[in-house]
Amino acid sequence: MRVLIVTAVPAERDAVTRALGPTAEGAGTGCYDVIAAGVGPAAAAAGTATALALGSYGLVVSAGIGGGFHAAPGSLLVADAIVAADLGAETPDGFVPVTGLGFGTVEHRPPAALVRAVADATGATTGTVLTASTVTGTAERAAGLLAAHPAAVAEAMEGFGVAEAAAQAGLPVLEIRAVSNAVGPRDRDAWRIGDALTALTTAFGKLAPVLEGWNRI
């Protein structure tokens, strides 16, 4: 089975390929194609859809770093739900997701057995990973997201876009995030991007047999 792994930026792509080595060259059964599709859900969806149109895959993985809710930098998180946090409309009564307007979707669910296997292999925490076009920069916004999504463990910018493209292709999706910072006020001095990228490499070093064999679980 061939796996498409979608990251946002080259640094994330390189962190993943360091772990996968020659199997990331994209040739043959059990190998991986790792791409950097760009930042944000639109770029992620477009890049994923293009890659899926050009190749044959059995699984799509959104991977990268992100902000964590109550998770220390370097922690690994895996989504049991991939949710669009800001897709909808503002109303006098507050934010209404697009589903509340009568159309669309705001959530994709990765295969439960695969999520459990990834968590077991890596020690990752499972929960909802939120996708936002504008990342959180205040404590008030972070609190609002947790109030609306109590199971949220992380916020990033690409997972839902990747999941939408995978769903259109009829493929299962997984999202894995390594925590680089806390969701909330933007304190660049507290960010640990290097630690998060190292955690991402370590995780994928443990994940190859899980991802390749998930359809037999």
mmCIF file of N, CA, C and O in Angstrom, residues 70-123:
data_model
loop_
_atom_site.group_PDB
_atom_site.id
_atom_site.type_symbol
_atom_site.label_atom_id
_atom_site.label_comp_id
_atom_site.label_asym_id
_atom_site.label_seq_id
_atom_site.Cartn_x
_atom_site.Cartn_y
_atom_site.Cartn_z
ATOM 1 N N HIS A 70 -3.110 22.322 26.411
ATOM 2 C CA HIS A 70 -2.688 21.562 27.597
ATOM 3 C C HIS A 70 -1.718 20.438 27.241
ATOM 4 O O HIS A 70 -1.732 19.378 27.871
ATOM 5 N N ALA A 71 -0.887 20.646 26.223
ATOM 6 C CA ALA A 71 0.111 19.655 25.826
ATOM 7 C C ALA A 71 1.460 20.361 25.703
ATOM 8 O O ALA A 71 1.565 21.425 25.100
ATOM 9 N N ALA A 72 2.478 19.780 26.278
ATOM 10 C CA ALA A 72 3.809 20.402 26.302
ATOM 11 C C ALA A 72 4.459 20.354 24.919
ATOM 12 O O ALA A 72 4.202 19.439 24.136
ATOM 13 N N PRO A 73 5.302 21.319 24.609
ATOM 14 C CA PRO A 73 6.065 21.262 23.362
ATOM 15 C C PRO A 73 6.827 19.946 23.244
ATOM 16 O O PRO A 73 7.399 19.453 24.213
ATOM 17 N N GLY A 74 6.796 19.382 22.051
ATOM 18 C CA GLY A 74 7.414 18.087 21.818
ATOM 19 C C GLY A 74 6.466 16.926 21.991
ATOM 20 O O GLY A 74 6.802 15.793 21.624
ATOM 21 N N SER A 75 5.260 17.193 22.516
ATOM 22 C CA SER A 75 4.263 16.138 22.656
ATOM 23 C C SER A 75 3.727 15.752 21.285
ATOM 24 O O SER A 75 3.683 16.562 20.360
ATOM 25 N N LEU A 76 3.292 14.495 21.166
ATOM 26 C CA LEU A 76 2.709 14.017 19.919
ATOM 27 C C LEU A 76 1.218 13.790 20.108
ATOM 28 O O LEU A 76 0.773 13.212 21.109
ATOM 29 N N LEU A 77 0.437 14.239 19.114
ATOM 30 C CA LEU A 77 -1.014 14.139 19.170
ATOM 31 C C LEU A 77 -1.519 13.510 17.874
ATOM 32 O O LEU A 77 -0.988 13.796 16.797
ATOM 33 N N VAL A 78 -2.539 12.679 17.982
ATOM 34 C CA VAL A 78 -3.153 12.078 16.800
ATOM 35 C C VAL A 78 -4.655 12.318 16.853
ATOM 36 O O VAL A 78 -5.287 12.192 17.920
ATOM 37 N N ALA A 79 -5.218 12.710 15.733
ATOM 38 C CA ALA A 79 -6.623 13.100 15.690
ATOM 39 C C ALA A 79 -7.549 11.891 15.632
ATOM 40 O O ALA A 79 -7.379 11.020 14.778
ATOM 41 N N ASP A 80 -8.527 11.858 16.536
ATOM 42 C CA ASP A 80 -9.645 10.934 16.340
ATOM 43 C C ASP A 80 -10.808 11.652 15.660
ATOM 44 O O ASP A 80 -11.781 11.025 15.243
ATOM 45 N N ALA A 81 -10.696 12.977 15.541
ATOM 46 C CA ALA A 81 -11.632 13.788 14.761
ATOM 47 C C ALA A 81 -10.855 14.978 14.204
ATOM 48 O O ALA A 81 -10.044 15.581 14.913
ATOM 49 N N ILE A 82 -11.080 15.282 12.938
ATOM 50 C CA ILE A 82 -10.451 16.420 12.264
ATOM 51 C C ILE A 82 -11.561 17.432 11.981
ATOM 52 O O ILE A 82 -12.471 17.149 11.200
ATOM 53 N N VAL A 83 -11.501 18.594 12.625
ATOM 54 C CA VAL A 83 -12.642 19.513 12.655
ATOM 55 C C VAL A 83 -12.247 20.891 12.130
ATOM 56 O O VAL A 83 -11.216 21.449 12.538
ATOM 57 N N ALA A 84 -13.074 21.434 11.254
ATOM 58 C CA ALA A 84 -12.907 22.814 10.788
ATOM 59 C C ALA A 84 -13.501 23.743 11.839
ATOM 60 O O ALA A 84 -14.720 23.783 12.035
ATOM 61 N N ALA A 85 -12.632 24.498 12.514
ATOM 62 C CA ALA A 85 -13.083 25.295 13.659
ATOM 63 C C ALA A 85 -13.718 26.610 13.260
ATOM 64 O O ALA A 85 -14.480 27.192 14.054
ATOM 65 N N ASP A 86 -13.406 27.125 12.061
ATOM 66 C CA ASP A 86 -13.897 28.456 11.704
ATOM 67 C C ASP A 86 -14.628 28.487 10.362
ATOM 68 O O ASP A 86 -14.710 29.525 9.722
ATOM 69 N N LEU A 87 -15.167 27.326 9.956
ATOM 70 C CA LEU A 87 -15.936 27.249 8.707
ATOM 71 C C LEU A 87 -17.416 27.406 9.036
ATOM 72 O O LEU A 87 -18.052 26.490 9.560
ATOM 73 N N GLY A 88 -17.953 28.591 8.766
ATOM 74 C CA GLY A 88 -19.345 28.845 9.106
ATOM 75 C C GLY A 88 -19.668 30.316 8.992
ATOM 76 O O GLY A 88 -19.157 31.004 8.109
ATOM 77 N N ALA A 89 -20.518 30.792 9.897
ATOM 78 C CA ALA A 89 -20.972 32.186 9.831
ATOM 79 C C ALA A 89 -21.101 32.771 11.226
ATOM 80 O O ALA A 89 -21.475 32.073 12.179
ATOM 81 N N GLU A 90 -20.802 34.057 11.334
ATOM 82 C CA GLU A 90 -21.070 34.791 12.565
ATOM 83 C C GLU A 90 -22.524 35.257 12.545
ATOM 84 O O GLU A 90 -23.028 35.729 11.516
ATOM 85 N N THR A 91 -23.214 35.085 13.649
ATOM 86 C CA THR A 91 -24.606 35.501 13.774
ATOM 87 C C THR A 91 -24.770 36.310 15.059
ATOM 88 O O THR A 91 -23.861 36.328 15.906
ATOM 89 N N PRO A 92 -25.916 36.962 15.252
ATOM 90 C CA PRO A 92 -26.141 37.682 16.513
ATOM 91 C C PRO A 92 -26.047 36.787 17.740
ATOM 92 O O PRO A 92 -25.767 37.257 18.849
ATOM 93 N N ASP A 93 -26.249 35.486 17.537
ATOM 94 C CA ASP A 93 -26.171 34.533 18.642
ATOM 95 C C ASP A 93 -24.815 33.852 18.735
ATOM 96 O O ASP A 93 -24.634 32.929 19.530
ATOM 97 N N GLY A 94 -23.874 34.287 17.921
ATOM 98 C CA GLY A 94 -22.551 33.682 17.944
ATOM 99 C C GLY A 94 -22.237 32.928 16.671
ATOM 100 O O GLY A 94 -22.966 32.996 15.678
ATOM 101 N N PHE A 95 -21.138 32.186 16.711
ATOM 102 C CA PHE A 95 -20.677 31.449 15.545
ATOM 103 C C PHE A 95 -21.546 30.231 15.281
ATOM 104 O O PHE A 95 -21.895 29.482 16.199
ATOM 105 N N VAL A 96 -21.896 30.019 14.016
ATOM 106 C CA VAL A 96 -22.658 28.846 13.593
ATOM 107 C C VAL A 96 -21.834 28.099 12.549
ATOM 108 O O VAL A 96 -21.457 28.684 11.519
ATOM 109 N N PRO A 97 -21.525 26.816 12.778
ATOM 110 C CA PRO A 97 -20.762 26.072 11.776
ATOM 111 C C PRO A 97 -21.569 25.914 10.495
ATOM 112 O O PRO A 97 -22.801 26.054 10.498
ATOM 113 N N VAL A 98 -20.857 25.614 9.421
ATOM 114 C CA VAL A 98 -21.517 25.537 8.126
ATOM 115 C C VAL A 98 -22.631 24.486 8.112
ATOM 116 O O VAL A 98 -23.628 24.634 7.400
ATOM 117 N N THR A 99 -22.485 23.446 8.917
ATOM 118 C CA THR A 99 -23.537 22.437 8.989
ATOM 119 C C THR A 99 -24.822 23.019 9.578
ATOM 120 O O THR A 99 -25.920 22.582 9.247
ATOM 121 N N GLY A 100 -24.674 24.009 10.451
ATOM 122 C CA GLY A 100 -25.841 24.665 11.028
ATOM 123 C C GLY A 100 -26.565 25.540 10.035
ATOM 124 O O GLY A 100 -27.712 25.946 10.265
ATOM 125 N N LEU A 101 -25.903 25.829 8.911
ATOM 126 C CA LEU A 101 -26.528 26.604 7.839
ATOM 127 C C LEU A 101 -27.214 25.700 6.829
ATOM 128 O O LEU A 101 -27.813 26.178 5.864
ATOM 129 N N GLY A 102 -27.089 24.391 7.050
ATOM 130 C CA GLY A 102 -27.821 23.453 6.201
ATOM 131 C C GLY A 102 -27.016 22.819 5.089
ATOM 132 O O GLY A 102 -27.591 22.182 4.198
ATOM 133 N N PHE A 103 -25.680 22.953 5.115
ATOM 134 C CA PHE A 103 -24.898 22.324 4.053
ATOM 135 C C PHE A 103 -23.473 22.070 4.531
ATOM 136 O O PHE A 103 -23.066 22.559 5.581
ATOM 137 N N GLY A 104 -22.715 21.307 3.729
ATOM 138 C CA GLY A 104 -21.308 21.072 4.022
ATOM 139 C C GLY A 104 -21.063 20.107 5.165
ATOM 140 O O GLY A 104 -21.968 19.442 5.675
ATOM 141 N N THR A 105 -19.810 20.039 5.572
ATOM 142 C CA THR A 105 -19.389 19.226 6.702
ATOM 143 C C THR A 105 -18.274 19.953 7.439
ATOM 144 O O THR A 105 -17.564 20.772 6.844
ATOM 145 N N VAL A 106 -18.133 19.685 8.692
ATOM 146 C CA VAL A 106 -17.058 20.300 9.477
ATOM 147 C C VAL A 106 -16.205 19.269 10.199
ATOM 148 O O VAL A 106 -15.315 19.633 10.961
ATOM 149 N N GLU A 107 -16.436 17.992 9.955
ATOM 150 C CA GLU A 107 -15.704 16.961 10.691
ATOM 151 C C GLU A 107 -15.448 15.740 9.835
ATOM 152 O O GLU A 107 -16.307 15.291 9.092
ATOM 153 N N HIS A 108 -14.219 15.223 9.953
ATOM 154 C CA HIS A 108 -13.861 13.935 9.355
ATOM 155 C C HIS A 108 -13.295 13.049 10.448
ATOM 156 O O HIS A 108 -12.564 13.524 11.319
ATOM 157 N N ARG A 109 -13.621 11.765 10.390
ATOM 158 C CA ARG A 109 -13.187 10.813 11.407
ATOM 159 C C ARG A 109 -12.195 9.817 10.825
ATOM 160 O O ARG A 109 -12.537 9.032 9.951
ATOM 161 N N PRO A 110 -10.955 9.844 11.270
ATOM 162 C CA PRO A 110 -9.998 8.813 10.853
ATOM 163 C C PRO A 110 -10.440 7.436 11.348
ATOM 164 O O PRO A 110 -11.212 7.326 12.318
ATOM 165 N N PRO A 111 -9.958 6.367 10.723
ATOM 166 C CA PRO A 111 -10.311 5.017 11.186
ATOM 167 C C PRO A 111 -9.901 4.812 12.641
ATOM 168 O O PRO A 111 -8.738 5.011 12.994
ATOM 169 N N ALA A 112 -10.860 4.399 13.450
ATOM 170 C CA ALA A 112 -10.605 4.290 14.891
ATOM 171 C C ALA A 112 -9.492 3.297 15.201
ATOM 172 O O ALA A 112 -8.658 3.534 16.084
ATOM 173 N N ALA A 113 -9.465 2.169 14.491
ATOM 174 C CA ALA A 113 -8.437 1.164 14.752
ATOM 175 C C ALA A 113 -7.046 1.704 14.427
ATOM 176 O O ALA A 113 -6.068 1.408 15.133
ATOM 177 N N LEU A 114 -6.948 2.491 13.375
ATOM 178 C CA LEU A 114 -5.663 3.082 13.006
ATOM 179 C C LEU A 114 -5.215 4.105 14.039
ATOM 180 O O LEU A 114 -4.046 4.156 14.415
ATOM 181 N N VAL A 115 -6.137 4.922 14.514
ATOM 182 C CA VAL A 115 -5.811 5.914 15.541
ATOM 183 C C VAL A 115 -5.272 5.221 16.792
ATOM 184 O O VAL A 115 -4.252 5.637 17.365
ATOM 185 N N ARG A 116 -5.924 4.144 17.199
ATOM 186 C CA ARG A 116 -5.460 3.408 18.380
ATOM 187 C C ARG A 116 -4.072 2.814 18.152
ATOM 188 O O ARG A 116 -3.211 2.850 19.034
ATOM 189 N N ALA A 117 -3.853 2.276 16.970
ATOM 190 C CA ALA A 117 -2.559 1.667 16.674
ATOM 191 C C ALA A 117 -1.440 2.709 16.670
ATOM 192 O O ALA A 117 -0.338 2.447 17.157
ATOM 193 N N VAL A 118 -1.714 3.885 16.116
ATOM 194 C CA VAL A 118 -0.724 4.961 16.098
ATOM 195 C C VAL A 118 -0.421 5.420 17.521
ATOM 196 O O VAL A 118 0.743 5.622 17.893
ATOM 197 N N ALA A 119 -1.455 5.585 18.328
ATOM 198 C CA ALA A 119 -1.261 6.010 19.713
ATOM 199 C C ALA A 119 -0.451 4.980 20.498
ATOM 200 O O ALA A 119 0.444 5.328 21.276
ATOM 201 N N ASP A 120 -0.757 3.700 20.271
ATOM 202 C CA ASP A 120 -0.024 2.646 20.968
ATOM 203 C C ASP A 120 1.446 2.622 20.563
ATOM 204 O O ASP A 120 2.335 2.414 21.397
ATOM 205 N N ALA A 121 1.717 2.846 19.280
ATOM 206 C CA ALA A 121 3.087 2.760 18.772
ATOM 207 C C ALA A 121 3.947 3.946 19.195
ATOM 208 O O ALA A 121 5.161 3.813 19.375
ATOM 209 N N THR A 122 3.325 5.097 19.356
ATOM 210 C CA THR A 122 4.089 6.330 19.584
ATOM 211 C C THR A 122 3.898 6.957 20.950
ATOM 212 O O THR A 122 4.634 7.881 21.319
ATOM 213 N N GLY A 123 2.889 6.508 21.683
ATOM 214 C CA GLY A 123 2.563 7.155 22.953
ATOM 215 C C GLY A 123 1.810 8.455 22.781
ATOM 216 O O GLY A 123 1.702 9.251 23.717
#
